[in-house]
Amino acid sequence: GNSVTQMEGPVTLSEEAFLTINCTYTATGYPSLFWYVQYPGEGLQLLLKATKADDKGSNKGFEATYRKETTSFHLEKGSVQVSDSAVYFCALKAYTGNQFYFGTGTSLTVIP
Amino acid sequence: EAGVTQSPTHLIKTRGQQVTLRCSPISGHTSVYWYQQALGLGLQFLLWYDEGEERNRGNFPPRFSGRQFPNYSSELNVNALELEDSALYLCASSFLPSQSNEQFFGPGTRLTVL
């Protein structure tokens, strides 16, 4: 079956620290992979995506590489800011059909 | 281009009542998804509609139901409300054919059950 496993939170970092949020997946075929971000009081926004193996998605300084060999899609940012404080969700879209599968979310707090 | 819209923004109900939440997808999107996000929890998948039909359903009781209209808008109905139904209800839409197309989320409806 299809599923996403995300690093447990909450994560607290100081401003300018390096961020990694782990995400691994189980899927049949070749899914597309996504990271969504949810700022306080808002809905989810797409942060980045990758549609095939070795693709790197990037946006706003965040990056994630689709690793088929390790079935991973870890989110990274070299220097976090207070404004990055949010909940981050890893997701996959199955190769067949239109079903999405979300991880449980990782809460990030960045302190000045 | 207008995004996914949801109404109402906030709702307060009492136990046992019934509620209807509404969602309008992005123009051209045929799939609509509903999720429940209770406080401190992740997204729980509720329902997926495409082309007017229910395609999949999450692990929720039958008092959670919905439908999709010919214009692809959707309603989520919850009967016999319970306190634990208090949550943010998120609607998302996507365009089916391309495997790479992401879901676009609305701002959500905050339901409080007293």
Short mmCIF file of C-alpha atoms in Angstrom, two decimals:
data_model
loop_
_atom_site.label_atom_id
_atom_site.label_comp_id
_atom_site.label_asym_id
_atom_site.label_seq_id
_atom_site.Cartn_x
_atom_site.Cartn_y
_atom_site.Cartn_z
CA GLY A 1 0.00 0.00 0.00
CA ASN A 2 0.87 3.68 0.05
CA SER A 3 1.93 5.58 3.14
CA VAL A 4 4.12 8.43 4.36
CA THR A 5 6.15 8.48 7.57
CA GLN A 6 7.38 11.80 8.89
CA MET A 7 9.80 12.77 11.59
CA GLU A 8 8.06 13.35 14.89
CA GLY A 9 7.97 16.87 16.21
CA PRO A 10 7.91 19.39 17.57
CA VAL A 11 11.21 20.79 16.35
CA THR A 12 12.66 23.95 17.87
CA LEU A 13 15.62 25.69 16.25
CA SER A 14 17.45 28.95 16.64
CA GLU A 15 17.39 31.41 13.78
CA GLU A 16 19.96 30.62 11.06
CA ALA A 17 20.22 26.96 12.11
CA PHE A 18 20.15 24.12 9.58
CA LEU A 19 16.85 22.29 9.21
CA THR A 20 16.16 18.71 8.23
CA ILE A 21 12.73 17.10 8.44
CA ASN A 22 12.80 13.43 7.50
CA CYS A 23 10.17 11.85 5.30
CA THR A 24 10.06 8.31 3.99
CA TYR A 25 7.38 6.68 1.92
CA THR A 26 5.97 3.36 0.83
CA ALA A 27 4.34 3.23 -2.56
CA THR A 28 3.54 1.00 -5.47
CA GLY A 29 4.90 2.28 -8.72
CA TYR A 30 6.41 5.74 -8.95
CA PRO A 31 4.55 8.36 -6.95
CA SER A 32 4.91 12.13 -7.02
CA LEU A 33 6.13 13.64 -3.76
CA PHE A 34 5.20 16.93 -2.12
CA TRP A 35 5.94 19.12 0.87
CA TYR A 36 3.16 21.35 2.14
CA VAL A 37 3.41 24.07 4.79
CA GLN A 38 0.68 25.26 7.13
CA TYR A 39 1.18 28.61 8.82
CA PRO A 40 -0.77 29.30 12.02
CA GLY A 41 -4.49 29.72 11.38
CA GLU A 42 -4.25 28.96 7.67
CA GLY A 43 -4.81 26.13 5.21
CA LEU A 44 -2.01 24.17 3.57
CA GLN A 45 0.18 25.64 0.85
CA LEU A 46 2.37 23.72 -1.54
CA LEU A 47 6.03 24.32 -0.69
CA LEU A 48 7.73 22.14 -3.29
CA LYS A 49 7.31 18.95 -5.26
CA ALA A 50 9.22 16.30 -7.25
CA THR A 51 7.69 13.98 -9.78
CA LYS A 52 10.43 11.44 -10.54
CA ALA A 53 13.51 9.88 -9.02
CA ASP A 54 16.48 12.24 -8.47
CA ASP A 55 14.32 15.31 -9.05
CA LYS A 56 15.02 18.12 -6.61
CA GLY A 57 12.19 20.40 -5.60
CA SER A 58 13.08 23.81 -4.23
CA ASN A 59 11.31 26.95 -3.07
CA LYS A 60 12.00 29.78 -0.59
CA GLY A 61 15.36 28.26 0.32
CA PHE A 62 13.85 24.84 1.07
CA GLU A 63 14.96 21.77 -0.89
CA ALA A 64 14.04 18.10 -1.07
CA THR A 65 15.39 15.38 -3.35
CA TYR A 66 13.34 12.39 -4.49
CA ARG A 67 15.48 9.38 -3.52
CA LYS A 68 14.03 6.19 -4.94
CA GLU A 69 16.78 3.97 -3.53
CA THR A 70 16.05 5.06 0.05
CA THR A 71 12.35 5.92 -0.56
CA SER A 72 12.92 9.29 1.04
CA PHE A 73 12.08 12.95 0.45
CA HIS A 74 13.76 14.82 3.29
CA LEU A 75 13.13 18.55 3.61
CA GLU A 76 16.17 20.79 4.20
CA LYS A 77 16.92 24.46 4.61
CA GLY A 78 20.35 25.89 5.25
CA SER A 79 19.35 28.82 7.45
CA VAL A 80 15.89 29.03 8.99
CA GLN A 81 14.10 32.23 9.89
CA VAL A 82 11.46 33.00 12.49
CA SER A 83 8.95 33.30 9.65
CA ASP A 84 9.51 29.60 8.81
CA SER A 85 7.70 28.60 11.99
CA ALA A 86 4.85 26.40 10.77
CA VAL A 87 3.71 22.80 10.42
CA TYR A 88 5.25 20.89 7.51
CA PHE A 89 3.51 17.96 5.82
CA CYS A 90 5.08 15.41 3.50
CA ALA A 91 2.71 13.84 0.97
CA LEU A 92 2.66 11.46 -1.94
CA LYS A 93 0.32 11.11 -4.87
CA ALA A 94 -0.09 7.55 -6.03
CA TYR A 95 1.10 6.64 -9.50
CA THR A 96 -2.35 5.45 -10.45
CA GLY A 97 -5.47 7.34 -9.56
CA ASN A 98 -5.60 10.66 -7.78
CA GLN A 99 -5.33 9.62 -4.14
CA PHE A 100 -3.03 11.64 -1.89
CA TYR A 101 -1.41 10.35 1.29
CA PHE A 102 -0.17 12.76 3.96
CA GLY A 103 2.27 12.36 6.80
CA THR A 104 1.27 13.42 10.30
CA GLY A 105 3.01 16.79 10.07
CA THR A 106 6.05 18.21 11.85
CA SER A 107 5.73 21.39 13.85
CA LEU A 108 8.70 23.75 13.54
CA THR A 109 9.33 26.70 15.84
CA VAL A 110 12.24 29.03 15.10
CA ILE A 111 13.34 31.26 17.94
CA PRO A 112 15.30 34.51 17.48
CA GLU B 1 -7.33 32.85 -10.80
CA ALA B 2 -9.50 32.25 -7.74
CA GLY B 3 -8.31 29.60 -5.31
CA VAL B 4 -10.30 27.00 -3.45
CA THR B 5 -13.00 28.67 -1.39
CA GLN B 6 -14.80 27.33 1.64
CA SER B 7 -17.79 28.52 3.60
CA PRO B 8 -18.48 29.33 6.28
CA THR B 9 -15.19 30.37 7.86
CA HIS B 10 -16.29 29.57 11.38
CA LEU B 11 -19.21 27.66 12.79
CA ILE B 12 -20.45 26.94 16.28
CA LYS B 13 -22.91 24.12 16.84
CA THR B 14 -24.18 22.07 19.76
CA ARG B 15 -24.04 18.33 20.22
CA GLY B 16 -26.60 16.43 18.19
CA GLN B 17 -27.02 19.13 15.56
CA GLN B 18 -26.25 18.76 11.89
CA VAL B 19 -23.87 20.88 9.81
CA THR B 20 -23.13 21.44 6.13
CA LEU B 21 -19.80 22.75 4.92
CA ARG B 22 -19.26 23.97 1.38
CA CYS B 23 -16.31 24.00 -0.98
CA SER B 24 -15.75 25.46 -4.43
CA PRO B 25 -12.73 24.06 -6.28
CA ILE B 26 -10.42 25.91 -8.58
CA SER B 27 -11.96 26.33 -12.02
CA GLY B 28 -11.18 23.27 -14.15
CA HIS B 29 -10.47 20.98 -11.22
CA THR B 30 -12.66 17.91 -11.09
CA SER B 31 -11.46 16.28 -7.87
CA VAL B 32 -12.41 17.52 -4.40
CA TYR B 33 -11.00 16.14 -1.17
CA TRP B 34 -12.12 16.69 2.41
CA TYR B 35 -9.85 16.42 5.44
CA GLN B 36 -10.36 16.82 9.17
CA GLN B 37 -7.62 18.42 11.21
CA ALA B 38 -8.35 18.19 14.90
CA LEU B 39 -6.26 20.24 17.32
CA GLY B 40 -2.77 18.84 17.63
CA LEU B 41 -3.37 16.15 15.03
CA GLY B 42 -2.40 15.76 11.43
CA LEU B 43 -4.67 15.61 8.43
CA GLN B 44 -7.24 12.86 8.55
CA PHE B 45 -8.60 11.99 5.10
CA LEU B 46 -12.38 12.06 4.98
CA LEU B 47 -13.68 11.86 1.41
CA TRP B 48 -12.62 12.16 -2.20
CA TYR B 49 -15.01 13.07 -5.00
CA ASP B 50 -14.29 13.15 -8.68
CA GLU B 51 -16.71 13.79 -11.53
CA GLY B 52 -19.63 13.68 -9.14
CA GLU B 53 -18.80 10.30 -7.63
CA GLU B 54 -17.32 9.27 -4.30
CA ARG B 55 -13.93 7.68 -5.12
CA ASN B 56 -12.67 6.89 -1.67
CA ARG B 57 -13.58 7.31 1.96
CA GLY B 58 -11.48 7.55 5.09
CA ASN B 59 -12.08 5.78 8.39
CA PHE B 60 -14.99 7.90 9.58
CA PRO B 61 -18.52 6.91 10.64
CA PRO B 62 -21.44 7.13 8.18
CA ARG B 63 -22.70 10.34 9.79
CA PHE B 64 -19.96 12.02 7.77
CA SER B 65 -21.19 12.23 4.20
CA GLY B 66 -21.02 14.50 1.22
CA ARG B 67 -21.65 15.02 -2.40
CA GLN B 68 -20.24 16.72 -5.46
CA PHE B 69 -22.38 18.77 -7.77
CA PRO B 70 -22.23 19.00 -11.59
CA ASN B 71 -20.22 22.23 -11.29
CA TYR B 72 -17.69 20.24 -9.15
CA SER B 73 -18.43 22.14 -5.95
CA SER B 74 -18.92 19.95 -2.94
CA GLU B 75 -20.68 19.73 0.40
CA LEU B 76 -19.64 17.90 3.52
CA ASN B 77 -22.47 16.96 5.89
CA VAL B 78 -21.99 15.88 9.45
CA ASN B 79 -25.01 14.57 11.35
CA ALA B 80 -25.47 14.05 15.08
CA LEU B 81 -22.49 16.23 15.97
CA GLU B 82 -20.22 15.09 18.78
CA LEU B 83 -17.76 17.15 20.81
CA GLU B 84 -14.82 15.42 19.11
CA ASP B 85 -15.99 16.67 15.72
CA SER B 86 -14.58 20.07 16.68
CA ALA B 87 -11.82 20.62 14.15
CA LEU B 88 -10.62 22.52 11.11
CA TYR B 89 -12.18 21.02 7.99
CA LEU B 90 -10.06 21.48 4.92
CA CYS B 91 -11.13 21.10 1.35
CA ALA B 92 -8.67 20.62 -1.49
CA SER B 93 -9.01 20.29 -5.24
CA SER B 94 -6.87 18.92 -8.03
CA PHE B 95 -6.98 18.20 -11.73
CA LEU B 96 -7.10 14.47 -12.31
CA PRO B 97 -5.25 13.61 -15.51
CA SER B 98 -1.70 14.64 -14.67
CA GLN B 99 0.08 12.52 -12.08
CA SER B 100 2.23 15.44 -11.01
CA ASN B 101 -0.59 17.81 -10.19
CA GLU B 102 -0.75 18.81 -6.57
CA GLN B 103 -3.74 19.48 -4.37
CA PHE B 104 -4.69 23.07 -3.71
CA PHE B 105 -6.18 23.75 -0.31
CA GLY B 106 -8.82 26.15 0.85
CA PRO B 107 -8.51 28.14 4.08
CA GLY B 108 -10.72 25.73 5.98
CA THR B 109 -13.86 25.89 8.08
CA ARG B 110 -13.35 25.95 11.83
CA LEU B 111 -16.15 23.94 13.46
CA THR B 112 -16.69 24.15 17.21
CA VAL B 113 -19.14 21.75 18.83
CA LEU B 114 -20.32 22.72 22.31
#
